[in-house]
Amino acid sequence: MSASPQNKPRGCATLVGAGPGSPDLLTLRAVRVIKQADVILFDALIDPSILDLARPDARRIDVGKRCGRHAMNQAAINTLIVRFAQAGAHVVRLKGGDPLVFGRGGEELDSLRAAGVPVEIVPGITAACAAAASLQIPLTHRDIARSLHFVTGHGSDGAVPAHDWRALAASGGTIVAYMASKTFASVAANLIEAGLPAATPVVAIENASRVNERHWPGTLGDIADRLAAEQPAGPTLVVVGEVVGLAQIVQETVRLAA
Ligand code: SAH
């Protein structure tokens, strides 16, 4: 029987934040939606135990991208979500961190809205918050950092975007650079030229919240060389600002306890 507009199954999509990696940092709402899904399109680095929450008959599709190797391009992902939803499925688009922070969730949202597919969003813990929690860095702190800036180190052409470096340097706030482990030399040079001292405390953190988490403390002037030497292969953030100095005692405690 061909479906008329009246009895056509009405699909929908949910953009779900899977958090920074550790499965127990998933929200209860994310768990509920994952359990309901007919189809799950998931990113690279989504922990397998998160996918195990899905119904056994749910279709799982890996659309993950890592280090420039594109498993599926963004346009193809957008089309796929819309197609499954239009066929009547509840599609879960499972994304690392929060779906609306640097994850191209906005483009997925645009294409779902354009196609008239009902869409909901489940927020997730963004990597900056996971990194701050792991290292016990208050991202804002009275008198030390009154604003928080999430910047990307990777524009659509792969180079560092033309941020307003002067405004960032003058803000006195904490700067968290996503996707910047390979371009941080340029980010640092721009910030120093804009007036931020080379001695500003910085920490790079790889795989925040995961069992293989690593971090490298340094300064704005030296962290790029450290990153070039260490070449972190996992997702890595760089936190810049005086608040990073507040992590030192805790790092020491963690090291002593380890
Ligand atoms: N939507 C995601 C960000 C996607 S962009 C979020 O809200 O977290 C991908 C970048 O996020 C990576 O290049 C890295 O800079 C950062 N990232 C994601 N997970 C991370 C993790 N567990 N540890 C450190 N950085 C992470």
Short mmCIF file of C-alpha atoms and ligand atoms in Angstrom, two decimals:
data_model
loop_
_atom_site.label_atom_id
_atom_site.label_comp_id
_atom_site.label_asym_id
_atom_site.label_seq_id
_atom_site.Cartn_x
_atom_site.Cartn_y
_atom_site.Cartn_z
CA MET A 1 0.00 0.00 0.00
CA SER A 2 1.46 3.33 -0.96
CA ALA A 3 1.52 5.87 1.85
CA SER A 4 -0.68 8.92 1.42
CA PRO A 5 0.44 12.17 3.08
CA GLN A 6 -2.08 11.39 5.85
CA ASN A 7 -0.79 7.94 6.78
CA LYS A 8 2.83 8.44 5.85
CA PRO A 9 4.95 7.59 8.89
CA ARG A 10 6.27 10.78 10.43
CA GLY A 11 9.94 10.52 11.17
CA CYS A 12 12.03 12.88 13.21
CA ALA A 13 15.61 13.57 14.10
CA THR A 14 17.37 14.23 17.37
CA LEU A 15 20.85 15.74 17.49
CA VAL A 16 22.32 14.19 20.61
CA GLY A 17 25.45 15.28 22.44
CA ALA A 18 27.42 12.21 23.51
CA GLY A 19 29.77 14.19 25.73
CA PRO A 20 33.56 14.15 25.67
CA GLY A 21 34.07 10.40 25.55
CA SER A 22 33.54 8.79 28.91
CA PRO A 23 30.18 6.97 28.68
CA ASP A 24 29.12 8.01 32.18
CA LEU A 25 29.17 11.64 31.06
CA LEU A 26 26.13 11.00 28.88
CA THR A 27 22.92 12.70 30.06
CA LEU A 28 19.90 10.64 31.09
CA ARG A 29 17.97 12.26 28.25
CA ALA A 30 20.62 11.15 25.75
CA VAL A 31 20.34 7.59 27.07
CA ARG A 32 16.54 7.65 26.68
CA VAL A 33 16.69 8.95 23.12
CA ILE A 34 19.44 6.51 22.07
CA LYS A 35 17.24 3.65 23.37
CA GLN A 36 14.33 4.89 21.24
CA ALA A 37 16.25 5.39 18.00
CA ASP A 38 15.55 3.45 14.80
CA VAL A 39 18.75 4.71 13.18
CA ILE A 40 21.90 6.10 14.78
CA LEU A 41 24.46 8.04 12.77
CA PHE A 42 27.51 8.35 14.97
CA ASP A 43 30.81 10.21 14.95
CA ALA A 44 34.30 8.80 15.31
CA LEU A 45 35.38 8.20 18.91
CA ILE A 46 31.89 7.47 20.22
CA ASP A 47 32.48 4.82 22.87
CA PRO A 48 31.08 1.42 21.79
CA SER A 49 29.30 1.05 25.15
CA ILE A 50 27.19 4.09 24.23
CA LEU A 51 26.10 2.42 21.00
CA ASP A 52 25.30 -0.74 23.01
CA LEU A 53 22.48 1.22 24.66
CA ALA A 54 20.57 1.19 21.37
CA ARG A 55 17.92 -1.39 20.51
CA PRO A 56 19.49 -4.51 18.96
CA ASP A 57 17.54 -3.86 15.75
CA ALA A 58 18.53 -0.19 15.51
CA ARG A 59 20.63 0.59 12.47
CA ARG A 60 24.06 1.98 13.39
CA ILE A 61 25.95 3.99 10.78
CA ASP A 62 29.50 5.23 11.30
CA VAL A 63 29.83 8.64 9.67
CA GLY A 64 32.95 9.50 11.65
CA LYS A 65 35.71 11.75 10.55
CA ARG A 66 39.16 11.65 12.09
CA CYS A 67 42.26 13.67 11.24
CA GLY A 68 41.11 14.81 7.83
CA ARG A 69 40.09 11.31 6.71
CA HIS A 70 36.48 11.76 5.78
CA ALA A 71 34.35 8.70 6.34
CA MET A 72 31.43 10.65 4.88
CA ASN A 73 31.26 14.30 3.90
CA GLN A 74 28.94 16.71 5.69
CA ALA A 75 26.54 17.07 2.76
CA ALA A 76 26.15 13.28 2.57
CA ILE A 77 25.50 13.12 6.33
CA ASN A 78 22.86 15.86 6.08
CA THR A 79 21.15 14.03 3.22
CA LEU A 80 21.22 10.71 5.04
CA ILE A 81 19.60 12.09 8.21
CA VAL A 82 16.84 13.71 6.15
CA ARG A 83 16.24 10.57 4.04
CA PHE A 84 15.89 8.24 7.02
CA ALA A 85 13.58 10.69 8.80
CA GLN A 86 11.46 11.15 5.69
CA ALA A 87 11.12 7.38 5.48
CA GLY A 88 9.55 7.50 8.96
CA ALA A 89 12.50 6.67 11.19
CA HIS A 90 13.47 8.32 14.43
CA VAL A 91 17.04 9.25 13.57
CA VAL A 92 19.55 9.98 16.28
CA ARG A 93 22.58 11.94 15.15
CA LEU A 94 25.06 11.14 17.91
CA LYS A 95 27.79 13.73 18.11
CA GLY A 96 30.85 14.21 20.33
CA GLY A 97 30.59 16.81 23.09
CA ASP A 98 27.70 19.21 22.56
CA PRO A 99 26.01 19.10 19.14
CA LEU A 100 26.01 22.88 18.79
CA VAL A 101 29.65 23.55 19.64
CA PHE A 102 31.96 23.25 16.62
CA GLY A 103 30.35 20.02 15.50
CA ARG A 104 28.62 21.31 12.35
CA GLY A 105 25.34 20.64 14.12
CA GLY A 106 24.12 23.97 12.75
CA GLU A 107 24.41 22.66 9.21
CA GLU A 108 22.50 19.51 10.10
CA LEU A 109 19.85 21.64 11.75
CA ASP A 110 19.56 23.84 8.63
CA SER A 111 19.07 20.89 6.32
CA LEU A 112 16.50 19.23 8.61
CA ARG A 113 14.54 22.47 8.92
CA ALA A 114 14.69 23.01 5.16
CA ALA A 115 13.28 19.52 4.63
CA GLY A 116 10.53 20.09 7.21
CA VAL A 117 11.74 17.26 9.45
CA PRO A 118 10.89 17.77 13.15
CA VAL A 119 14.12 18.05 15.08
CA GLU A 120 15.12 18.16 18.72
CA ILE A 121 18.46 18.68 20.37
CA VAL A 122 19.89 17.00 23.44
CA PRO A 123 22.84 18.96 24.83
CA GLY A 124 26.06 17.25 25.79
CA ILE A 125 29.08 18.09 27.89
CA THR A 126 31.44 20.00 25.66
CA ALA A 127 35.14 19.09 25.67
CA ALA A 128 36.18 22.35 27.35
CA CYS A 129 34.03 21.54 30.39
CA ALA A 130 35.38 18.00 30.56
CA ALA A 131 38.96 19.23 30.32
CA ALA A 132 38.37 21.87 32.99
CA ALA A 133 36.82 19.27 35.30
CA SER A 134 39.65 16.79 34.81
CA LEU A 135 42.34 19.35 35.59
CA GLN A 136 40.21 21.29 38.07
CA ILE A 137 40.60 24.55 36.19
CA PRO A 138 37.84 27.06 36.92
CA LEU A 139 37.16 28.36 33.39
CA THR A 140 35.86 31.57 34.92
CA HIS A 141 36.99 32.94 38.23
CA ARG A 142 36.11 36.14 40.03
CA ASP A 143 38.90 38.69 39.49
CA ILE A 144 40.93 36.36 37.23
CA ALA A 145 38.71 35.52 34.26
CA ARG A 146 35.34 37.14 33.71
CA SER A 147 34.69 35.78 30.25
CA LEU A 148 35.17 32.53 28.40
CA HIS A 149 35.91 32.27 24.67
CA PHE A 150 35.65 29.09 22.63
CA VAL A 151 37.64 29.50 19.40
CA THR A 152 38.46 27.09 16.63
CA GLY A 153 42.01 26.71 15.37
CA HIS A 154 40.78 25.19 12.14
CA GLY A 155 38.80 27.19 9.59
CA SER A 156 37.01 25.69 6.61
CA ASP A 157 40.26 25.97 4.58
CA GLY A 158 42.26 24.22 7.34
CA ALA A 159 44.11 27.38 8.40
CA VAL A 160 43.57 29.38 11.57
CA PRO A 161 40.52 31.62 11.11
CA ALA A 162 40.87 35.41 11.28
CA HIS A 163 39.68 35.86 14.85
CA ASP A 164 39.67 39.29 16.43
CA TRP A 165 42.94 38.56 18.24
CA ARG A 166 43.16 42.00 19.83
CA ALA A 167 39.71 41.65 21.36
CA LEU A 168 40.57 38.17 22.62
CA ALA A 169 43.88 39.30 24.10
CA ALA A 170 42.30 42.38 25.69
CA SER A 171 39.34 40.47 27.15
CA GLY A 172 41.31 39.10 30.07
CA GLY A 173 39.14 36.01 29.78
CA THR A 174 39.94 32.33 29.36
CA ILE A 175 40.41 31.15 25.77
CA VAL A 176 39.76 27.53 24.87
CA ALA A 177 40.99 26.53 21.43
CA TYR A 178 39.26 23.56 19.82
CA MET A 179 40.80 21.77 16.83
CA ALA A 180 44.03 23.66 17.34
CA SER A 181 46.68 21.06 18.20
CA LYS A 182 48.28 21.36 14.74
CA THR A 183 47.76 25.09 14.28
CA PHE A 184 48.53 26.30 17.78
CA ALA A 185 51.85 27.92 16.76
CA SER A 186 49.85 30.35 14.66
CA VAL A 187 47.16 30.85 17.34
CA ALA A 188 49.88 31.63 19.92
CA ALA A 189 51.77 33.98 17.57
CA ASN A 190 48.58 35.91 16.88
CA LEU A 191 47.70 36.21 20.57
CA ILE A 192 51.23 37.31 21.53
CA GLU A 193 51.29 39.86 18.73
CA ALA A 194 47.92 41.11 19.98
CA GLY A 195 49.39 41.74 23.40
CA LEU A 196 48.98 38.57 25.48
CA PRO A 197 52.22 37.84 27.41
CA ALA A 198 54.22 34.83 26.16
CA ALA A 199 54.33 33.70 29.80
CA THR A 200 50.51 33.28 29.97
CA PRO A 201 49.80 29.82 31.43
CA VAL A 202 48.47 27.27 28.95
CA VAL A 203 47.58 23.60 29.10
CA ALA A 204 46.92 21.22 26.24
CA ILE A 205 44.74 18.22 27.04
CA GLU A 206 44.21 15.17 24.87
CA ASN A 207 41.31 12.75 25.28
CA ALA A 208 39.78 14.64 28.20
CA SER A 209 37.63 12.36 30.38
CA ARG A 210 38.86 9.18 28.69
CA VAL A 211 41.13 6.56 30.26
CA ASN A 212 43.92 7.60 27.88
CA GLU A 213 43.75 11.30 28.86
CA ARG A 214 47.08 13.17 28.74
CA HIS A 215 47.96 16.79 29.33
CA TRP A 216 50.90 19.13 28.86
CA PRO A 217 51.21 22.33 30.88
CA GLY A 218 53.23 25.20 29.44
CA THR A 219 53.01 28.81 28.37
CA LEU A 220 51.68 30.60 25.34
CA GLY A 221 55.28 30.95 24.20
CA ASP A 222 56.32 27.30 24.42
CA ILE A 223 53.26 25.05 24.13
CA ALA A 224 53.31 24.85 20.32
CA ASP A 225 56.79 23.29 20.36
CA ARG A 226 55.64 20.84 23.00
CA LEU A 227 52.63 19.88 20.90
CA ALA A 228 54.83 19.50 17.82
CA ALA A 229 57.09 17.13 19.77
CA GLU A 230 54.26 15.10 21.36
CA GLN A 231 51.99 15.02 18.29
CA PRO A 232 48.80 14.05 20.13
CA ALA A 233 46.74 11.78 17.90
CA GLY A 234 43.53 12.04 19.93
CA PRO A 235 41.21 15.04 20.16
CA THR A 236 43.07 17.85 21.90
CA LEU A 237 42.11 21.20 23.39
CA VAL A 238 44.30 24.09 24.45
CA VAL A 239 43.24 26.23 27.41
CA VAL A 240 44.87 29.66 27.67
CA GLY A 241 44.65 32.05 30.60
CA GLU A 242 45.62 32.85 34.15
CA VAL A 243 43.07 30.34 35.47
CA VAL A 244 45.30 27.54 34.15
CA GLY A 245 47.72 28.45 36.93
CA LEU A 246 45.07 27.39 39.45
CA ALA A 247 45.30 23.81 38.18
CA GLN A 248 48.90 23.35 39.31
CA ILE A 249 48.29 22.25 42.89
CA VAL A 250 45.66 19.79 41.79
CA GLN A 251 47.93 18.34 39.11
CA GLU A 252 50.55 17.82 41.78
CA THR A 253 48.00 16.09 44.02
CA VAL A 254 46.86 13.85 41.18
CA ARG A 255 50.45 12.95 40.35
CA LEU A 256 51.19 12.08 44.00
CA ALA A 257 48.03 10.01 44.27
CA ALA A 258 48.68 8.12 41.01
N1 SAH B 1 31.09 19.23 19.63
C1 SAH B 1 32.35 18.94 20.26
C2 SAH B 1 33.52 19.58 19.53
C3 SAH B 1 33.69 19.05 18.11
S1 SAH B 1 35.09 19.73 17.32
C4 SAH B 1 32.30 19.38 21.73
O1 SAH B 1 31.37 20.07 22.12
O2 SAH B 1 33.21 19.02 22.49
C5 SAH B 1 36.33 18.51 17.70
C6 SAH B 1 37.36 19.09 18.65
O3 SAH B 1 36.83 19.06 19.97
C7 SAH B 1 38.64 18.32 18.73
O4 SAH B 1 39.54 18.68 17.69
C8 SAH B 1 39.18 18.77 20.08
O5 SAH B 1 39.74 20.06 20.00
C9 SAH B 1 37.89 18.86 20.88
N2 SAH B 1 37.61 17.64 21.65
C10 SAH B 1 36.55 16.82 21.51
N3 SAH B 1 36.58 15.84 22.45
C11 SAH B 1 37.70 16.05 23.19
C12 SAH B 1 38.28 15.41 24.30
N4 SAH B 1 37.73 14.31 24.85
N5 SAH B 1 39.44 15.91 24.81
C13 SAH B 1 40.02 17.02 24.29
N6 SAH B 1 39.50 17.68 23.23
C14 SAH B 1 38.36 17.22 22.69
#
